Short mmCIF file of C-alpha atoms in Angstrom, two decimals:
data_model
loop_
_atom_site.label_atom_id
_atom_site.label_comp_id
_atom_site.label_asym_id
_atom_site.label_seq_id
_atom_site.Cartn_x
_atom_site.Cartn_y
_atom_site.Cartn_z
CA PHE A 294 -4.79 25.90 -12.28
CA PHE A 295 -5.26 26.10 -8.54
CA ARG A 296 -8.71 24.54 -8.39
CA LYS A 297 -10.55 22.42 -10.93
CA ILE A 298 -14.15 21.19 -10.62
CA GLN A 299 -15.54 18.43 -12.83
CA LEU A 300 -19.20 17.43 -12.76
CA PHE A 301 -20.31 13.94 -13.73
CA PHE A 302 -23.61 12.03 -13.69
CA LYS A 303 -23.96 11.55 -9.90
CA CYS A 304 -20.64 12.89 -8.63
CA LYS A 305 -18.39 15.93 -8.44
CA VAL A 306 -14.58 15.91 -8.44
CA GLU A 307 -12.64 18.86 -7.05
CA SER A 308 -8.89 18.96 -7.65
CA TYR A 309 -6.52 21.40 -5.94
CA ALA A 310 -2.88 22.24 -6.49
CA GLU A 311 -0.54 21.08 -3.73
CA TYR A 312 -0.19 23.64 -0.93
CA PHE A 313 -3.19 25.63 -2.29
CA HIS A 314 -5.88 24.27 0.06
CA SER A 315 -5.40 25.32 3.70
CA GLN A 316 -5.95 21.75 4.99
CA GLY A 317 -3.69 20.11 2.40
CA MET A 318 -6.53 18.60 0.38
CA VAL A 319 -5.60 17.73 -3.20
CA THR A 320 -8.72 15.80 -4.33
CA CYS A 321 -12.31 15.67 -3.17
CA LEU A 322 -14.84 13.25 -4.67
CA SER A 323 -18.50 13.79 -3.76
CA ILE A 324 -20.97 11.02 -4.65
CA PHE A 325 -24.66 11.89 -4.73
CA LYS A 326 -27.90 9.93 -4.64
CA ASP A 327 -29.63 11.90 -7.39
CA THR A 328 -28.63 13.38 -10.74
CA ALA A 329 -29.29 16.93 -9.51
CA ARG A 330 -26.43 16.38 -7.01
CA THR A 331 -28.41 17.55 -3.96
CA ILE A 332 -28.38 14.48 -1.64
CA PRO A 333 -24.79 13.51 -0.73
CA LEU A 334 -24.08 9.81 -0.13
CA GLU A 335 -20.32 9.91 0.31
CA ARG A 336 -17.45 12.39 0.29
CA ARG A 337 -13.86 11.18 -0.18
CA GLU A 338 -11.03 13.61 0.52
CA ILE A 339 -7.36 12.95 -0.31
CA PHE A 340 -4.63 14.93 1.47
CA LYS A 341 -0.90 15.53 0.99
CA ASN A 342 1.81 17.23 3.04
CA ARG A 343 0.00 17.33 6.38
CA ARG A 344 1.83 17.47 9.70
CA ASP A 345 -0.56 14.97 11.31
CA LYS A 346 0.03 12.55 8.37
CA LEU A 347 -3.67 12.33 7.44
CA VAL A 348 -3.93 10.70 4.00
CA SER A 349 -7.66 10.32 3.39
CA ARG A 350 -11.03 11.01 4.95
CA ILE A 351 -14.31 9.36 3.99
CA ARG A 352 -17.52 11.02 5.16
CA LEU A 353 -20.89 9.27 5.00
CA PRO A 354 -23.39 12.02 5.91
CA LEU A 355 -26.53 9.84 5.86
CA GLU A 356 -24.92 7.53 8.45
CA ASN A 357 -23.19 10.37 10.37
CA LYS A 358 -19.94 8.43 9.94
CA THR A 359 -16.38 9.64 9.32
CA ILE A 360 -13.35 7.44 8.59
CA GLU A 361 -9.86 9.01 8.67
CA ASN A 362 -6.79 7.09 7.46
CA PHE A 363 -3.23 8.01 8.38
CA VAL A 364 0.08 7.12 6.74
CA HIS A 365 2.57 4.80 8.45
CA GLY A 366 5.28 6.55 10.41
CA ARG A 367 3.07 8.56 12.69
CA ALA A 368 4.56 8.92 16.18
CA SER A 369 1.56 7.41 17.99
CA ASP A 370 1.26 4.58 15.40
CA LEU A 371 -2.32 5.69 14.65
CA LYS A 372 -3.69 4.07 11.49
CA GLN A 373 -7.40 4.83 11.40
CA ILE A 374 -10.13 6.67 13.26
CA CYS A 375 -13.73 5.60 12.62
CA GLU A 376 -16.28 7.89 14.23
CA ILE A 377 -20.05 7.75 14.30
CA VAL A 378 -21.03 11.22 15.47
CA GLY A 379 -22.61 11.23 18.92
CA LYS A 380 -22.35 7.46 19.38
CA ARG A 381 -18.85 5.99 19.27
CA ARG A 382 -15.26 6.46 18.16
CA GLU A 383 -12.94 3.57 17.23
CA ILE A 384 -9.20 4.17 17.08
CA GLU A 385 -6.82 1.65 15.50
#
């Protein structure tokens, strides 16, 4: 069990063993607009054991938006990055 994919009505869940995925991803939930799972609405990625302390990333492809959340204890005290591609980037 290194990678497990489960398909549901309008979503797909991918689970990875720790240290298996090169970016440290352990879970990826993809939510789709249709039952054929062709139009993605949202993609949620959960990470563990990353040097930059990234915990989760939410991608909204129809809005060109990405939200990255970091764990407390990061050296620069960065908590969240919200980016709308080509328009703006908010750092908290």
